[in-house]
Short mmCIF file of C-alpha atoms and ligand atoms in Angstrom, two decimals:
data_model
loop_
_atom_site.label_atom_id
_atom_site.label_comp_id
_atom_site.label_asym_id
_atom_site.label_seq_id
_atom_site.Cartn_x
_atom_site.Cartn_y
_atom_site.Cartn_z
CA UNK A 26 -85.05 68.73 -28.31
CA UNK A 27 -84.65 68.29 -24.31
CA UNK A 28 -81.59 65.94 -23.30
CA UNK A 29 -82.79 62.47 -21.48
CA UNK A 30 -82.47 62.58 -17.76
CA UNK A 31 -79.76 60.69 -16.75
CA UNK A 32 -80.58 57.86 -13.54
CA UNK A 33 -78.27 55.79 -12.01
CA UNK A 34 -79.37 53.37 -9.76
CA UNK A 35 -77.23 51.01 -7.17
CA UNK A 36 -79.21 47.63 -6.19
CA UNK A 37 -80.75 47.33 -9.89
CA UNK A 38 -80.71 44.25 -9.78
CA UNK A 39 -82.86 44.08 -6.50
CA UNK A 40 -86.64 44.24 -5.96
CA UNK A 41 -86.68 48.11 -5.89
CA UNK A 42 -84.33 48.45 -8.59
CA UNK A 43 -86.12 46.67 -11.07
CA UNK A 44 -89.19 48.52 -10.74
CA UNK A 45 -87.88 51.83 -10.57
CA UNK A 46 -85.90 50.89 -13.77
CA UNK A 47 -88.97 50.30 -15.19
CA UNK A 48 -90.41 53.28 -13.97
CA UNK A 49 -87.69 55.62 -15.02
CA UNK A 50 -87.46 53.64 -18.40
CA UNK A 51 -90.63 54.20 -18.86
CA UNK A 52 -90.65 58.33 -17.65
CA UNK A 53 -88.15 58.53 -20.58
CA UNK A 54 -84.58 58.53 -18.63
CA UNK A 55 -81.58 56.66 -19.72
CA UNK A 56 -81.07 54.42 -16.89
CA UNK A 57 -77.62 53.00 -15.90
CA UNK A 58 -77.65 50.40 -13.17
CA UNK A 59 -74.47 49.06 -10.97
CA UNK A 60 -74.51 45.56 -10.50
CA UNK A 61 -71.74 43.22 -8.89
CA UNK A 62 -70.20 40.52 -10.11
CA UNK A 63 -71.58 36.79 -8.91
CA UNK A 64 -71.00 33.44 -9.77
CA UNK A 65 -74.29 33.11 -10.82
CA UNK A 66 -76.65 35.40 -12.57
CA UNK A 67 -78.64 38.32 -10.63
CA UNK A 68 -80.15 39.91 -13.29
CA UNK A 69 -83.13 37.42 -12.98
CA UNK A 70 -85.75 40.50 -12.34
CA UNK A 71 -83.96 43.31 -15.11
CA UNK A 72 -83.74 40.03 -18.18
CA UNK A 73 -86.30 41.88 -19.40
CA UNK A 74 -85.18 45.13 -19.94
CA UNK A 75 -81.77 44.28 -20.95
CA UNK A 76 -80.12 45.28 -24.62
CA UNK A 77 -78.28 44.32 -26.77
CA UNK A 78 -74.75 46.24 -25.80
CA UNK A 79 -74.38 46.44 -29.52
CA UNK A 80 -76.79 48.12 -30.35
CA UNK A 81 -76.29 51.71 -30.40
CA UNK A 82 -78.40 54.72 -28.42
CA UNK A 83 -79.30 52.43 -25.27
CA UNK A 84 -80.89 53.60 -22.50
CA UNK A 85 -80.87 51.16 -19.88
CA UNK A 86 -76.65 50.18 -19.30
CA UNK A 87 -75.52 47.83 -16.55
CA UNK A 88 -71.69 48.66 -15.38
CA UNK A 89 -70.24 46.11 -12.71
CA UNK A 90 -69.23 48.44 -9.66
CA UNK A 91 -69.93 47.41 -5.51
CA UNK A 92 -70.85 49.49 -2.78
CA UNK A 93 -67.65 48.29 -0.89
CA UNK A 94 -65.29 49.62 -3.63
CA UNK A 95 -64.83 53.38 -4.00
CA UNK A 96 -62.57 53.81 -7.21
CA UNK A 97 -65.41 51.51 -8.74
CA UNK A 98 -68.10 54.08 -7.45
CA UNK A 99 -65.93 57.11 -8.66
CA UNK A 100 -65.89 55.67 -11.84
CA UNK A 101 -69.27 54.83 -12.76
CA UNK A 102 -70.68 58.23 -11.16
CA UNK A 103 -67.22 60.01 -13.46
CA UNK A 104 -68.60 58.04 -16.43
CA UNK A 105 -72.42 58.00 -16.09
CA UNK A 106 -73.01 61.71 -14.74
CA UNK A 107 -76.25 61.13 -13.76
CA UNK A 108 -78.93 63.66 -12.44
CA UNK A 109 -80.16 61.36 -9.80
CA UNK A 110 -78.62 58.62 -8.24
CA UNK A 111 -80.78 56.22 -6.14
CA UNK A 112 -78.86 54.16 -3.29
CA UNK A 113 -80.97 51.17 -3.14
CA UNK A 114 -77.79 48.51 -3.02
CA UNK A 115 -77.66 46.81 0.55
CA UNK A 116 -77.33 44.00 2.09
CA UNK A 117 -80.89 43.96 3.42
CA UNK A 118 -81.58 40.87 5.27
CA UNK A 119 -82.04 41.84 9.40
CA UNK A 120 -81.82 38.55 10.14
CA UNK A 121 -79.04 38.09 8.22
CA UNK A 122 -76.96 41.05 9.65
CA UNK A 123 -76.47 39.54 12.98
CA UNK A 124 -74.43 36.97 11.40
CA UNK A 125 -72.48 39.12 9.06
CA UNK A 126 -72.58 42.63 11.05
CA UNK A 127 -69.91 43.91 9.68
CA UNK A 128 -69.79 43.59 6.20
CA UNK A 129 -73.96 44.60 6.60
CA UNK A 130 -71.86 48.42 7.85
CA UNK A 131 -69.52 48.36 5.19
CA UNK A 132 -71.91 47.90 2.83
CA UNK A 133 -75.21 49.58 3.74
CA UNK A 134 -73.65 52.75 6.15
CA UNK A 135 -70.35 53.38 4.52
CA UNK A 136 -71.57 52.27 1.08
CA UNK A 137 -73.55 55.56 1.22
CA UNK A 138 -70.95 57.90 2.17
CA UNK A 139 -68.55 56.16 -0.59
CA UNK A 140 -71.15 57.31 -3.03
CA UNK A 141 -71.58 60.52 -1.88
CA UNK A 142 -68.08 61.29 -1.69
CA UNK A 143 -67.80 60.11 -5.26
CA UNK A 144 -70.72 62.42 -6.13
CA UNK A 145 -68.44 65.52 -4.11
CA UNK A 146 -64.72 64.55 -5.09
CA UNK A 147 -66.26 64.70 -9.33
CA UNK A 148 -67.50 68.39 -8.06
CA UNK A 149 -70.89 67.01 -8.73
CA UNK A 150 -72.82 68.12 -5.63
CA UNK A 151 -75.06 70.65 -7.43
CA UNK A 152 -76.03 68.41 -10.70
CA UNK A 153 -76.66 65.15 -9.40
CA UNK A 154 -79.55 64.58 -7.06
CA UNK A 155 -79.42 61.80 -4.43
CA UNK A 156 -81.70 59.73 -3.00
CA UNK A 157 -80.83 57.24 -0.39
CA UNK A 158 -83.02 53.97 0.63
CA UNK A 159 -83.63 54.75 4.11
CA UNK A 160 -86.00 52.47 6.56
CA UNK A 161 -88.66 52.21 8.91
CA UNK A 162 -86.24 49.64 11.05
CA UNK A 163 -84.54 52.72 12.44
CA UNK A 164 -87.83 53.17 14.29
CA UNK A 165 -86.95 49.72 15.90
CA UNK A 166 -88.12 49.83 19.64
CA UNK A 167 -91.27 51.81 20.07
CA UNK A 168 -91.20 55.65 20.71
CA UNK A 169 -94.29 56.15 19.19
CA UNK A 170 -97.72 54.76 17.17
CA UNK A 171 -97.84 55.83 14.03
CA UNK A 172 -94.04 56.37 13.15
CA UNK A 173 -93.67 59.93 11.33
CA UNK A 174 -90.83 61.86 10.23
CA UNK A 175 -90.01 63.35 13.71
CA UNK A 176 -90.53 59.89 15.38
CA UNK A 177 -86.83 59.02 17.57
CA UNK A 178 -85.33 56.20 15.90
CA UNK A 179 -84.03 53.58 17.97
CA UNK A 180 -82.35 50.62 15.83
CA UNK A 181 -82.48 47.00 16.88
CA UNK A 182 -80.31 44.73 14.59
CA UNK A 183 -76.64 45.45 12.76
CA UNK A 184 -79.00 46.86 9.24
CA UNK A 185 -80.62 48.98 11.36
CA UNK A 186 -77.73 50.54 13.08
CA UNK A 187 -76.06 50.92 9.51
CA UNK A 188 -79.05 52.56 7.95
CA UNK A 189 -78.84 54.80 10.38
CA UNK A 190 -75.18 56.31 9.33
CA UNK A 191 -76.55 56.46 6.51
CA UNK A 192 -79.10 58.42 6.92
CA UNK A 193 -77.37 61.13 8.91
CA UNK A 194 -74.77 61.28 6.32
CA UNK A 195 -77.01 62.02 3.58
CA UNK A 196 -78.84 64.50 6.18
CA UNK A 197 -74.99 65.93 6.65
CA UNK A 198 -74.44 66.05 3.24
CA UNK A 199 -77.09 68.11 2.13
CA UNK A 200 -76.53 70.30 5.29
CA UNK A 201 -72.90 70.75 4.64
CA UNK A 202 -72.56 71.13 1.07
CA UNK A 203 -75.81 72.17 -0.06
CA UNK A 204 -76.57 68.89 -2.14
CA UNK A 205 -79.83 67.93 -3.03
CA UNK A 206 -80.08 64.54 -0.82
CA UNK A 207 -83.04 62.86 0.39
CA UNK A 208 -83.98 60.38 2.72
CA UNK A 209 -87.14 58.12 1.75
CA UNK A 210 -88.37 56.45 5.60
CA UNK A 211 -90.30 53.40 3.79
CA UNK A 212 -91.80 50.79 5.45
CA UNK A 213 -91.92 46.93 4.21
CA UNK A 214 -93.28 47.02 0.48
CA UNK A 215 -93.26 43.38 -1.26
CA UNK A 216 -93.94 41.85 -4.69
CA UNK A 217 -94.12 39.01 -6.53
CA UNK A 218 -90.60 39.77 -7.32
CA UNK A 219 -89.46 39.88 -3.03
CA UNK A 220 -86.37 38.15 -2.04
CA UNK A 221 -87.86 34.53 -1.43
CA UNK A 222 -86.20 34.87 2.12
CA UNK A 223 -88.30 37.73 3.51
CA UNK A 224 -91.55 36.55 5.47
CA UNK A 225 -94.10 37.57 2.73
CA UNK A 226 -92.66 35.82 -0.26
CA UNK A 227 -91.56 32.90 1.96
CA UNK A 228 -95.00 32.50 3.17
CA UNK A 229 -96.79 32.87 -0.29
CA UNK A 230 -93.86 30.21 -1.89
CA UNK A 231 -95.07 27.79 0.53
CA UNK A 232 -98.46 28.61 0.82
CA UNK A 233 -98.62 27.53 -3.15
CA UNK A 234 -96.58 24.82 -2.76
CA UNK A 235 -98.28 23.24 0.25
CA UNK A 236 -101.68 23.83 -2.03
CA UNK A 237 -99.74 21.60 -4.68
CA UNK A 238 -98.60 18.93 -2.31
CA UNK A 239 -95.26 20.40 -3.15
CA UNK A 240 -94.35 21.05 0.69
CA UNK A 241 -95.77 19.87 4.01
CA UNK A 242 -94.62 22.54 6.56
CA UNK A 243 -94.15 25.64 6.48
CA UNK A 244 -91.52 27.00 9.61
CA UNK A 245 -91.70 30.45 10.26
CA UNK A 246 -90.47 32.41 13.50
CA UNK A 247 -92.02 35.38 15.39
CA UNK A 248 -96.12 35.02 14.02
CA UNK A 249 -97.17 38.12 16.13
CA UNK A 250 -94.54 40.52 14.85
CA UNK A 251 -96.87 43.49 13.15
CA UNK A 252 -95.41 45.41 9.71
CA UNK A 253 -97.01 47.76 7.29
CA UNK A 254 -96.85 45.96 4.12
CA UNK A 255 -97.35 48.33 1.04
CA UNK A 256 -96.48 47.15 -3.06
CA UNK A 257 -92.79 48.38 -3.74
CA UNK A 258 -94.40 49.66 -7.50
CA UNK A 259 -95.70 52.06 -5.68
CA UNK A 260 -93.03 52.91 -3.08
CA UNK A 261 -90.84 53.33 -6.48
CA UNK A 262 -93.08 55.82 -7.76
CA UNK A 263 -92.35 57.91 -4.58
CA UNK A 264 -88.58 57.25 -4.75
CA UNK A 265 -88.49 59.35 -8.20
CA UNK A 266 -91.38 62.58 -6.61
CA UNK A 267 -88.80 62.74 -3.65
CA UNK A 268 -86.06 64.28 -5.97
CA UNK A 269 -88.51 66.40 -7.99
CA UNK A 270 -89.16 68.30 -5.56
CA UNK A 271 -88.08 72.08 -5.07
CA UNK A 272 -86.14 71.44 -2.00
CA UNK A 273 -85.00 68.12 -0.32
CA UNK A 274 -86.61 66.76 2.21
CA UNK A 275 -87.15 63.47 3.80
CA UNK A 276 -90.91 61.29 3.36
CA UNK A 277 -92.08 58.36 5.25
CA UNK A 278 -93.67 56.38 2.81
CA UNK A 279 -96.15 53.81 4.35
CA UNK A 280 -99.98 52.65 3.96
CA UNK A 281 -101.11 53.32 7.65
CA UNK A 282 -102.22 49.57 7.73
CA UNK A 283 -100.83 47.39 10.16
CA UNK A 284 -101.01 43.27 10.02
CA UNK A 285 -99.49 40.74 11.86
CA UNK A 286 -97.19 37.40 10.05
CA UNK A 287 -99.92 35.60 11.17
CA UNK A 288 -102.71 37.53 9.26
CA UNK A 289 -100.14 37.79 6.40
CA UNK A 290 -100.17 33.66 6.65
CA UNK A 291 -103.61 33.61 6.84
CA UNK A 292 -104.88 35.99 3.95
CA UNK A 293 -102.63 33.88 1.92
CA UNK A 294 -104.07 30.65 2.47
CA UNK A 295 -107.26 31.79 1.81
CA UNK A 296 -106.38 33.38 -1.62
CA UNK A 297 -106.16 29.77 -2.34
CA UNK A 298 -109.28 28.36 -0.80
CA UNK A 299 -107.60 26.87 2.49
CA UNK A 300 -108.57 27.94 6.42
CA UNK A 301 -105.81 27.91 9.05
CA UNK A 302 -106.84 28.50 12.46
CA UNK A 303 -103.83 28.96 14.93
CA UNK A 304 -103.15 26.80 18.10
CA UNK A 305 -100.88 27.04 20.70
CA UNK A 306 -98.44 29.96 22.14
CA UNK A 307 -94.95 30.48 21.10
CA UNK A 308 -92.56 28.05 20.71
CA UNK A 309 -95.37 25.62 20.63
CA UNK A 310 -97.82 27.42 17.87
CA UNK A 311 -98.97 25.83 14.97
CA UNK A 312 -101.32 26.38 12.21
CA UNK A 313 -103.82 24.02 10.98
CA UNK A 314 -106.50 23.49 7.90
CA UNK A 315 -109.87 23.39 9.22
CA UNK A 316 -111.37 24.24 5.57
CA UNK A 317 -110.66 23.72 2.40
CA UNK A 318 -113.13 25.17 -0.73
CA UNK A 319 -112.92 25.18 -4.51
CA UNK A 320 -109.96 22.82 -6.04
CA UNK A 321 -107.14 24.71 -6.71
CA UNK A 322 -105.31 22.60 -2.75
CA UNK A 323 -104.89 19.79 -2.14
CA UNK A 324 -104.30 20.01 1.41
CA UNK A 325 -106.76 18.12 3.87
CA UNK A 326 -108.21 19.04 7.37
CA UNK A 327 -106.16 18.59 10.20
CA UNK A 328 -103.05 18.82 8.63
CA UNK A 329 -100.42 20.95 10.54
CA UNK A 330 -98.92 23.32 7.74
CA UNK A 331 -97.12 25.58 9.90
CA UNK A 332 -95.03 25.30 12.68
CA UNK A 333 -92.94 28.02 14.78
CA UNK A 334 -89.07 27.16 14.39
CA UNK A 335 -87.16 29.36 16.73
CA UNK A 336 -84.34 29.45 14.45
CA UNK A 337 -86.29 32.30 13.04
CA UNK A 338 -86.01 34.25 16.35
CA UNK A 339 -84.09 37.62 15.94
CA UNK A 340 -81.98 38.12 18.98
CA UNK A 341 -83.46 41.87 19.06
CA UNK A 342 -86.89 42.26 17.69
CA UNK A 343 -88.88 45.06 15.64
CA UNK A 344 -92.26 44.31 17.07
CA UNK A 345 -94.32 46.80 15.55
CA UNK A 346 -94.42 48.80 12.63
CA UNK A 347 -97.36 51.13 11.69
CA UNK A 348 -96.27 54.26 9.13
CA UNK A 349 -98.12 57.52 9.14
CA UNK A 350 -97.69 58.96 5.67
CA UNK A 351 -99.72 61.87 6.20
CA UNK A 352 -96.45 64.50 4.87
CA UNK A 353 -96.09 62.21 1.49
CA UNK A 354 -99.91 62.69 0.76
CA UNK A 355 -100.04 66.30 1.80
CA UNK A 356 -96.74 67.37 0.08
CA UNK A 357 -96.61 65.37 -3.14
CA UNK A 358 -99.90 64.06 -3.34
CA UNK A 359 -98.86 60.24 -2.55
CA UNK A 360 -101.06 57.62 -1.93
CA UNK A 361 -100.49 54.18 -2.02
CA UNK A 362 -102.50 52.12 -4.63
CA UNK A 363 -102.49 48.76 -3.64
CA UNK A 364 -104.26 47.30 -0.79
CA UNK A 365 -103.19 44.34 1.62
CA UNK A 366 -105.26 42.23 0.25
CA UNK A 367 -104.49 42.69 -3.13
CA UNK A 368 -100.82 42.57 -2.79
CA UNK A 369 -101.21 39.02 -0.77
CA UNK A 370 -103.32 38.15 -3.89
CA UNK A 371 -100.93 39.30 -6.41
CA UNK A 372 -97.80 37.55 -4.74
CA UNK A 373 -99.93 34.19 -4.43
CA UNK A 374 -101.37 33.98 -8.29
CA UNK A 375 -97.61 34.38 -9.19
CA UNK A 376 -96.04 31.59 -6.67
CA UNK A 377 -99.16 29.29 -7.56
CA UNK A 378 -98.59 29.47 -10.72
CA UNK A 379 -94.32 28.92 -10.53
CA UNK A 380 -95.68 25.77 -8.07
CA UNK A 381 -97.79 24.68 -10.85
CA UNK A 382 -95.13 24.58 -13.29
CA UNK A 383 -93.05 22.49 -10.98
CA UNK A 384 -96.12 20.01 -9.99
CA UNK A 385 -96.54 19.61 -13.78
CA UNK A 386 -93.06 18.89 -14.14
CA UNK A 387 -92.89 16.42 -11.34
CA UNK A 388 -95.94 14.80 -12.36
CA UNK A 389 -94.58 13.99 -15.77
CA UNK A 390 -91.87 12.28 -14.45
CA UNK A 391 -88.88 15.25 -15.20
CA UNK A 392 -85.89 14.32 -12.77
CA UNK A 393 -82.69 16.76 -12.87
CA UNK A 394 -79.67 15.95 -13.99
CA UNK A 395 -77.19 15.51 -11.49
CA UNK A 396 -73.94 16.14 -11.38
CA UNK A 397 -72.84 15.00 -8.45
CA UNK A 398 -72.89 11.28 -9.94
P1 NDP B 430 -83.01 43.64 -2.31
O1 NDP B 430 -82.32 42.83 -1.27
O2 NDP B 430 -84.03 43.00 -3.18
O3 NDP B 430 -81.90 44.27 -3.27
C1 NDP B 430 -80.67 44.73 -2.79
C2 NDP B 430 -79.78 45.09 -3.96
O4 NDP B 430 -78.51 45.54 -3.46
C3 NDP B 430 -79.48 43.92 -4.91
O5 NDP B 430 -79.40 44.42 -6.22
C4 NDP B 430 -78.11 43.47 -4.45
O6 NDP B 430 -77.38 42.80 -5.43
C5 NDP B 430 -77.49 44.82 -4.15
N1 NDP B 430 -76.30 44.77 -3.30
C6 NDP B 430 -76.15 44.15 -2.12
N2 NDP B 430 -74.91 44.37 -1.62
C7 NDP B 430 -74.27 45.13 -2.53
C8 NDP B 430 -72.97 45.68 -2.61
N3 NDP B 430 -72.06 45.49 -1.66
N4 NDP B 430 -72.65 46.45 -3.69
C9 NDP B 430 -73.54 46.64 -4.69
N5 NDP B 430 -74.78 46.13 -4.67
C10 NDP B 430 -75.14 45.39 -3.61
O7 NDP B 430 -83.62 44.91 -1.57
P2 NDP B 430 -84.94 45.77 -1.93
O8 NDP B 430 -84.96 46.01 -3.37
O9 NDP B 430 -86.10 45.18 -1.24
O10 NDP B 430 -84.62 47.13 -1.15
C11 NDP B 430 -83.91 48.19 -1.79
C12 NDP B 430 -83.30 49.08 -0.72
O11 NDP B 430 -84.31 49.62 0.11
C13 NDP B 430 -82.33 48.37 0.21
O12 NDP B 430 -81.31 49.30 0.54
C14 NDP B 430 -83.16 48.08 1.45
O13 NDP B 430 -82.34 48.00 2.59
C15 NDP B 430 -84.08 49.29 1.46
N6 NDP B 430 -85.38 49.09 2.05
C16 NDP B 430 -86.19 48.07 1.62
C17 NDP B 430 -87.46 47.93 2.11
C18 NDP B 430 -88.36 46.82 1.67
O14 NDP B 430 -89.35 46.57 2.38
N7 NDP B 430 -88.11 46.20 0.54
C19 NDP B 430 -88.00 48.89 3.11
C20 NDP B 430 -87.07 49.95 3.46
C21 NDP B 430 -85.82 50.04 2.93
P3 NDP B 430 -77.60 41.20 -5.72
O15 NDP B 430 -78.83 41.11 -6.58
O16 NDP B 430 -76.34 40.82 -6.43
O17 NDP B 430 -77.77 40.54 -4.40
P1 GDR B 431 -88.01 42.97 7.96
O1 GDR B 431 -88.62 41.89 6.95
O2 GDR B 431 -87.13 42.35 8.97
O3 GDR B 431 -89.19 43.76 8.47
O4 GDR B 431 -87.10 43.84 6.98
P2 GDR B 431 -88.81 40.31 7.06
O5 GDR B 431 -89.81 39.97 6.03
O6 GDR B 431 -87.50 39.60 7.03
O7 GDR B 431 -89.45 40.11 8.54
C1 GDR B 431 -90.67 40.70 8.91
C2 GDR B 431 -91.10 40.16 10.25
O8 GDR B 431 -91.45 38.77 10.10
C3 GDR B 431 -90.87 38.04 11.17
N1 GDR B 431 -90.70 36.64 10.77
C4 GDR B 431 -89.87 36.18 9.82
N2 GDR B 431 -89.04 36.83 8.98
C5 GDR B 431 -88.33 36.09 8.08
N3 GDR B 431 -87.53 36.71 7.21
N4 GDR B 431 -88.43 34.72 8.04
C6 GDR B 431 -89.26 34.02 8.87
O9 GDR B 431 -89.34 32.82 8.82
C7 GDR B 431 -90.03 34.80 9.80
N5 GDR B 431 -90.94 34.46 10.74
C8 GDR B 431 -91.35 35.59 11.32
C9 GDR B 431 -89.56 38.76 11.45
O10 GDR B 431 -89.05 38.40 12.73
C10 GDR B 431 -90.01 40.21 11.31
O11 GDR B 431 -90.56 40.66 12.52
C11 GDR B 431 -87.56 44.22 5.69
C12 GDR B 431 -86.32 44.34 4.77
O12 GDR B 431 -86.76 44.54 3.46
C13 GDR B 431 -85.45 45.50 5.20
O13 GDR B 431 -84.43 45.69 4.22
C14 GDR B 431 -86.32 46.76 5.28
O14 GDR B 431 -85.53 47.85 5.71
C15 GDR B 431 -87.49 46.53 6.23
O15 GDR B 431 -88.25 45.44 5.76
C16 GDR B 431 -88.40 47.75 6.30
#
């Protein structure tokens, strides 16, 4: 009989990390996943894999450990001895890491070294594969149209510049002590399961809810910024071929499609039978229904359902992001299953649904307790 791989994953409890736990759960691995300790629960997107920790012959273990925290690292990697480790953990927000720059480097840059370190001080460097969640914001300012794996990189936020230690220190790793560590360069991939503060899942939550009468405005900030959005089940898929390979090597992982938030907005509402046309430049842009077909919205012409907040301004920008994945389809035969439109369509049914719930809810009357009184 052949011994299960062993996986351990940082981030499980993340978009990524719940689908490659599914993945790898599915591929046959035991899976152990580090997750950190909140005052609420995080496992919202792994309830459904969870087990019973008293049940014997598990394969998919939680242990609480943080990227911050090196004797926690040391001992999970010490306990778990995995074959492959995947570093998704991060604090991933861009936005958010020009307010908290410095916890976004301890985290994301020298949360990768702390793990491989942990991986070299157990003497593990030729067992235990590594991959490490590595990103098309390095790319940042434009050098060049597509971005490729020789494109400079040229970061423009706090994430960025922390991404970017790490991904010279796995590159220095596996140059200095022979380990098999991997960069993945992926671009934006989203889900119905996307942090509701990134721009696709913020627009498709609205988009629903302004259907339902649930919301009137939706206030977004750059509309012409351009990203390749691909379907992180299938960016997952490529995060597992990456260390399977005979040698490491690093893979942008993209869909060579390029939209702008705009287009993102607009493919949304029209999943649900609404047409926004866009007035107005910058600051002073604004969406507005000129159509409405079928009845799932209740939205009328004329209504203004999204405005530009500048809030939402960066105070450096990515403006364009367009992946070239040629290497990851000639190399390991990747392509990328899911189109634009059906990922837009796949986020929407889900959110439409969730704001359906709550109309229902609302409609019958249902007022939350409140414990404030
Ligand atoms: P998410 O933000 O959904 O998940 C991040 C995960 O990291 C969560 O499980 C979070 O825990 C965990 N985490 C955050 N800080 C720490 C810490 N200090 N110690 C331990 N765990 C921590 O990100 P995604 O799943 O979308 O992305 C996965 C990785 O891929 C990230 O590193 C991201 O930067 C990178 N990436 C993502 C892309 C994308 O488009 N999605 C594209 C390119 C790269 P909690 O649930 O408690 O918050
Ligand atoms: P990004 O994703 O910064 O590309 O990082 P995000 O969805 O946050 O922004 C994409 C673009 O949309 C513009 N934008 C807005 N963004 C947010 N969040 N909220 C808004 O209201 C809004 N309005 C316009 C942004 O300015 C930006 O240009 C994601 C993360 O998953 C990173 O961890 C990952 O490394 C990269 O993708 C690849």
């Amino acid at each position: 009989m052949t011994q299960k791989k062993t996986a351990l994953i940082t981030g499980v409890t993340g978009q990524d990390g719940a689908y490659l736990s599914e993945f790898l759960l599915e591929k046959g691995y035991e899976v152990h996943g580090i997750k950190r300790r909140t005052s609420l629960f995080n496992t919202d997107r792994i309830d459904h894999l969870y087990q019973d920790p008293h049940v014997d012959n598990r394969d998919f273990i939680l242990h609480y450990g943080d990227l911050t925290d090196s004797t926690s690292l040391v001992r999970i990697v010490q306990k778990v001895q995995p074959d492959e480790i995947y570093n998704l953990a991060a604090q991933s927000h861009v936005a958010v890491s020009f307010e908290e720059p410095e916890y976004t480097a301890n985290a994301d840059g020298i949360g990768a070294l702390r793990l491989l370190e942990a991986v070299r001080i157990l003497g593990l460097e030729k067992k235990s594969r590594f991959y490490q969640a590595s990103t098309s914001e390095l790319y940042g300012l434009v050098q060049e149209i597509p971005q490729k794996e020789t494109t400079p990189f040229y970061p423009r936020s706090p994430y960025a510049v922390a991404k970017l230690y790490a991904y010279w220190i796995t590159v220095n790793y596996r140059e200095a002590y022979g380990m098999y560590a991997c960069n993945g360069l992926l671009f934006n991939h989203e889900s119905p399961v996307r942090g509701e503060t990134f721009v696709t899942r913020k627009i498709t939550r609205a988009v629903a809810r302004l259907a339902l009468g649930l919301q009137d405005c939706l206030y977004l900030g750059n509309l012409s910024a351009l990203r390749d959005w691909g379907h992180a089940r299938d960016y997952v898929e490529m995060q597992w071929m990456m260390l399977q390979q005979e040698q490491p090597e690093d893979f942008v992982i993209a869909t060579g499609r390029q939209y702008s938030v705009r287009q993102f907005v607009e493919r949304s509402a029209a999943e649900l039978g609404i047409t926004i046309v866009f007035e107005g430049e910058g600051e002073r842009e604004i969406g507005i229904v000129s159509k409405v077909e079928g009845n799932r919205a209740k939205c009328k012409v004329g209504d203004v359902v999204v405005r530009v907040d500048p809030r939402y301004f960066r105070p450096t920008e990515v403006e364009t992001l367009l992946g070239d994945p040629t290497k990851a389809r000639e190399k390991l035969g990747w392509t990328p299953r899911t189109s634009f439109e059906e990922l837009v369509k796949e986020m929407i049914e889900c959110d439409y649904t969730a704001a359906r719930r709550d109309s229902l809810v609302k409609m019958a009357g249902f007022q939350a307790y409140d414990y404030h009184e």
